């Protein structure tokens, strides 16, 4: 291989590295790390886990997350850590740090804790039976009466009707559905749905260059977006308005020489504005969020009777879903959230009267 060609690749990756710099969390991402021999975090997961922890407010506790990773791995039976088993261990580790739980406390309280959905589904057998089997009695305490898959999950999976799926996708998203879309929806239905909603809201963002998409334009910066051959937009960012009560800012810009403005949610500012009552740990009937995240589904309503361990709601954050279960039996007296509510750790979800 000609060295001149190799130099071209080096220059390309130097530029690419700069484009993704906004996603760097701390200096630990930029140096070698020897503690992987202790925690056994796979190299490909290490940076992802660091970014995920940072996004969930655990960036300053990443050292604890790494230690918890080793403990979570032992809790789950010392797994062979590849995708997706490594993610399951990482989810459990972050759950432990977020809730200040040791390995012994997790084992002791396994029948009452609200574990990440990935952990519960792993113990149900959704990705198969791990080498050496499932950890007991931990598995039985977590699952209680939940169904279990014995053997290879694919063996009992019903066949998928690709033609019916394609028809459903065309009905929901129009006729521009490709075979790649059908395969994506078959393998990752939620991710595909979120992708289609994103493109429906924001349009063909693939026309933007990488830096603009990841970091946004600077004030007074002019740039061009080519939608298709012969159709180019000339855009200039002008100013940002003040934050309103809805957590939005008015963004002023020029589009092909014409002054325009649009209201945009300032998600960073909305996190700072966040105000929600916290669950009191000494009050048994107050159920708090075990992790920061968005409420995907509320499964109960005021006045409804629930049993200990019954699912109350589902939270989602950074590809991690958590089913919040009832810590006691009783009647729902008040629900403090609804679908799409954004919560921080220990925010009050609902109250139960025994």
Coordinates of N, CA and C in Angstrom, one line a residue, residues 246-344:
X246 N -42.7 27.9 28.4 CA -42.8 26.6 27.9 C -41.5 25.9 27.6
X247 N -40.4 26.6 28.0 CA -39.0 26.1 27.7 C -38.6 26.2 26.3
X248 N -39.2 27.2 25.5 CA -38.8 27.4 24.1 C -38.1 28.7 23.9
X249 N -37.3 28.8 22.9 CA -36.7 30.0 22.4 C -37.1 30.3 21.0
X250 N -37.2 31.6 20.7 CA -37.5 32.0 19.3 C -36.1 32.1 18.6
X251 N -36.0 31.3 17.5 CA -34.7 31.3 16.7 C -34.9 32.2 15.5
X252 N -34.1 33.2 15.3 CA -34.2 34.1 14.1 C -33.2 33.7 13.1
X253 N -33.6 33.6 11.8 CA -32.6 33.3 10.8 C -33.1 33.8 9.4
X254 N -32.2 33.9 8.5 CA -32.5 34.3 7.1 C -32.6 33.0 6.3
X255 N -33.6 32.9 5.5 CA -33.8 31.8 4.5 C -33.9 32.4 3.1
X256 N -32.9 32.2 2.3 CA -32.8 32.7 1.0 C -33.1 34.2 1.0
X257 N -32.5 34.9 2.0 CA -32.6 36.4 2.1 C -33.8 36.9 2.8
X258 N -34.8 36.0 3.2 CA -36.0 36.4 3.9 C -35.8 36.1 5.4
X259 N -36.3 37.1 6.2 CA -36.2 36.9 7.7 C -37.3 35.9 8.1
X260 N -36.9 34.9 8.9 CA -37.8 33.9 9.4 C -37.5 33.7 10.9
X261 N -38.5 33.1 11.6 CA -38.2 32.7 13.0 C -39.1 31.5 13.3
X262 N -38.6 30.7 14.2 CA -39.3 29.5 14.6 C -39.0 29.2 16.1
X263 N -40.1 28.7 16.8 CA -39.9 28.4 18.2 C -39.3 27.0 18.3
X264 N -38.2 26.9 19.1 CA -37.5 25.6 19.3 C -37.4 25.3 20.8
X265 N -37.6 24.1 21.2 CA -37.5 23.7 22.6 C -36.0 23.7 23.0
X266 N -35.7 24.3 24.1 CA -34.3 24.3 24.6 C -34.3 23.2 25.7
X267 N -33.9 22.0 25.2 CA -33.9 20.9 26.1 C -33.0 21.0 27.3
X268 N -31.8 21.6 27.1 CA -30.8 21.8 28.2 C -31.4 22.7 29.2
X269 N -32.0 23.8 28.8 CA -32.6 24.8 29.8 C -33.8 24.2 30.5
X270 N -34.6 23.3 29.8 CA -35.7 22.7 30.4 C -35.3 21.7 31.6
X271 N -34.1 21.1 31.4 CA -33.6 20.3 32.5 C -33.3 21.1 33.7
X272 N -32.8 22.3 33.5 CA -32.4 23.2 34.6 C -33.7 23.7 35.3
X273 N -34.8 23.9 34.5 CA -36.1 24.4 35.0 C -36.9 23.3 35.7
X274 N -36.4 22.1 35.6 CA -37.2 20.9 36.1 C -37.6 21.1 37.5
X275 N -38.9 20.9 37.8 CA -39.3 20.9 39.2 C -40.4 19.8 39.4
X276 N -40.1 18.9 40.3 CA -41.0 17.8 40.5 C -40.8 17.3 41.9
X277 N -41.9 17.1 42.7 CA -41.7 16.6 44.1 C -40.9 15.3 44.1
X278 N -40.1 15.1 45.1 CA -39.4 13.9 45.3 C -40.1 12.9 46.2
X279 N -39.9 11.6 46.0 CA -40.5 10.6 46.8 C -39.8 10.5 48.1
X280 N -40.5 10.5 49.2 CA -39.9 10.3 50.5 C -39.6 8.9 50.8
X281 N -38.4 8.5 51.1 CA -38.0 7.1 51.3 C -38.6 6.5 52.5
X282 N -38.9 7.4 53.5 CA -39.5 6.9 54.7 C -41.0 6.6 54.6
X283 N -41.6 7.1 53.5 CA -43.0 6.8 53.3 C -43.2 5.7 52.3
X284 N -43.6 4.5 52.8 CA -43.7 3.3 52.0 C -44.5 3.4 50.8
X285 N -45.6 4.2 50.8 CA -46.5 4.3 49.7 C -46.1 5.2 48.6
X286 N -45.0 6.0 48.8 CA -44.5 6.9 47.8 C -43.5 6.2 46.8
X287 N -43.9 6.2 45.6 CA -43.1 5.4 44.6 C -42.3 6.5 43.8
X288 N -40.9 6.4 43.8 CA -40.1 7.3 43.1 C -39.5 6.6 41.9
X289 N -39.0 7.5 41.0 CA -38.3 7.0 39.8 C -37.0 6.4 40.1
X290 N -36.7 5.1 39.7 CA -35.4 4.5 40.0 C -34.3 5.0 39.2
X291 N -34.6 5.6 38.0 CA -33.7 6.2 37.1 C -34.2 7.5 36.5
X292 N -33.4 8.4 36.0 CA -33.9 9.5 35.2 C -34.5 9.0 33.9
X293 N -35.4 9.6 33.4 CA -36.0 9.2 32.1 C -37.3 9.8 31.8
X294 N -37.9 9.3 30.6 CA -39.2 9.8 30.2 C -40.2 8.7 30.4
X295 N -41.4 9.1 30.9 CA -42.5 8.1 31.1 C -43.0 7.6 29.8
X296 N -42.9 6.3 29.5 CA -43.4 5.8 28.2 C -44.9 5.4 28.4
X297 N -45.2 4.8 29.5 CA -46.6 4.3 29.7 C -46.9 4.3 31.2
X298 N -48.1 4.8 31.6 CA -48.7 4.7 32.9 C -49.7 3.5 32.9
X299 N -49.5 2.5 33.7 CA -50.3 1.3 33.7 C -51.5 1.3 34.7
X300 N -51.5 2.3 35.6 CA -52.6 2.3 36.6 C -53.2 3.7 36.7
X301 N -54.3 3.8 37.4 CA -55.0 5.1 37.6 C -55.5 5.2 39.1
X302 N -55.8 6.4 39.5 CA -56.2 6.6 40.9 C -57.5 5.7 41.2
X303 N -57.5 5.2 42.4 CA -58.6 4.3 42.9 C -58.4 2.9 42.6
X304 N -57.4 2.5 41.7 CA -57.2 1.2 41.3 C -56.4 0.4 42.4
X305 N -56.8 -0.8 42.7 CA -56.1 -1.7 43.7 C -54.9 -2.4 43.0
X306 N -53.7 -2.4 43.6 CA -52.6 -3.0 43.0 C -52.0 -4.0 44.1
X307 N -51.3 -5.0 43.6 CA -50.6 -6.0 44.4 C -49.1 -5.7 44.4
X308 N -48.4 -6.1 45.4 CA -47.0 -5.9 45.5 C -46.3 -6.6 44.3
X309 N -45.4 -5.9 43.6 CA -44.7 -6.4 42.4 C -45.5 -6.1 41.1
X310 N -46.7 -5.5 41.2 CA -47.4 -5.3 40.0 C -46.8 -4.1 39.2
X311 N -46.7 -4.1 37.9 CA -46.1 -3.0 37.1 C -47.0 -1.8 37.2
X312 N -46.4 -0.6 37.5 CA -47.1 0.6 37.6 C -46.9 1.6 36.4
X313 N -45.6 1.7 35.9 CA -45.4 2.5 34.8 C -44.0 2.0 34.1
X314 N -43.8 2.5 32.9 CA -42.5 2.2 32.2 C -41.8 3.5 31.9
X315 N -40.5 3.5 32.3 CA -39.6 4.7 32.0 C -38.6 4.3 31.0
X316 N -38.2 5.3 30.2 CA -37.2 5.0 29.2 C -36.1 6.1 29.1
X317 N -34.8 5.7 29.0 CA -33.8 6.7 28.9 C -32.5 6.1 28.3
X318 N -32.0 6.7 27.3 CA -30.7 6.3 26.7 C -30.7 4.8 26.4
X319 N -31.8 4.3 25.7 CA -31.9 2.9 25.3 C -32.1 2.0 26.4
X320 N -32.5 2.5 27.6 CA -32.7 1.6 28.8 C -34.1 1.8 29.2
X321 N -34.9 0.8 29.2 CA -36.3 0.8 29.7 C -36.3 0.2 31.1
X322 N -37.2 0.8 32.0 CA -37.3 0.3 33.3 C -38.8 0.2 33.7
X323 N -39.2 -1.0 34.1 CA -40.6 -1.2 34.6 C -40.6 -0.9 36.1
X324 N -41.4 0.1 36.5 CA -41.5 0.4 37.9 C -42.6 -0.4 38.5
X325 N -42.3 -1.2 39.5 CA -43.2 -2.1 40.1 C -43.7 -1.6 41.5
X326 N -44.8 -2.0 41.9 CA -45.4 -1.6 43.2 C -44.6 -2.2 44.4
X327 N -44.1 -1.4 45.3 CA -43.4 -2.0 46.4 C -44.3 -2.6 47.5
X328 N -45.6 -2.2 47.5 CA -46.5 -2.7 48.5 C -47.9 -3.0 47.8
X329 N -48.8 -3.7 48.5 CA -50.1 -3.8 48.0 C -51.0 -2.7 48.6
X330 N -51.9 -2.2 47.8 CA -52.8 -1.1 48.3 C -53.6 -0.5 47.2
X331 N -54.0 0.7 47.4 CA -54.9 1.4 46.4 C -54.1 2.7 46.0
X332 N -54.1 2.9 44.6 CA -53.5 4.1 44.1 C -54.3 5.4 44.5
X333 N -53.6 6.2 45.3 CA -54.3 7.4 45.8 C -54.1 8.6 44.9
X334 N -52.9 8.7 44.3 CA -52.6 9.9 43.4 C -51.5 9.5 42.4
X335 N -51.7 9.9 41.1 CA -50.7 9.7 40.1 C -50.1 11.1 39.8
X336 N -48.8 11.3 39.8 CA -48.1 12.5 39.6 C -47.5 12.7 38.3
X337 N -47.6 11.7 37.4 CA -47.0 11.8 36.1 C -48.0 11.4 35.0
X338 N -47.7 11.6 33.7 CA -48.4 11.1 32.6 C -47.4 10.7 31.5
X339 N -47.9 10.1 30.4 CA -47.0 9.7 29.3 C -46.2 11.0 28.8
X340 N -44.9 10.8 28.6 CA -44.0 11.8 28.1 C -43.5 12.7 29.2
X341 N -43.9 12.5 30.5 CA -43.3 13.3 31.6 C -41.8 13.0 31.7
X342 N -41.0 14.0 31.9 CA -39.5 13.8 32.1 C -39.2 13.8 33.5
X343 N -38.5 12.8 34.0 CA -38.3 12.7 35.4 C -36.8 12.5 35.7
X344 N -36.4 13.0 36.9 CA -35.1 12.8 37.4 C -35.1 11.6 38.4

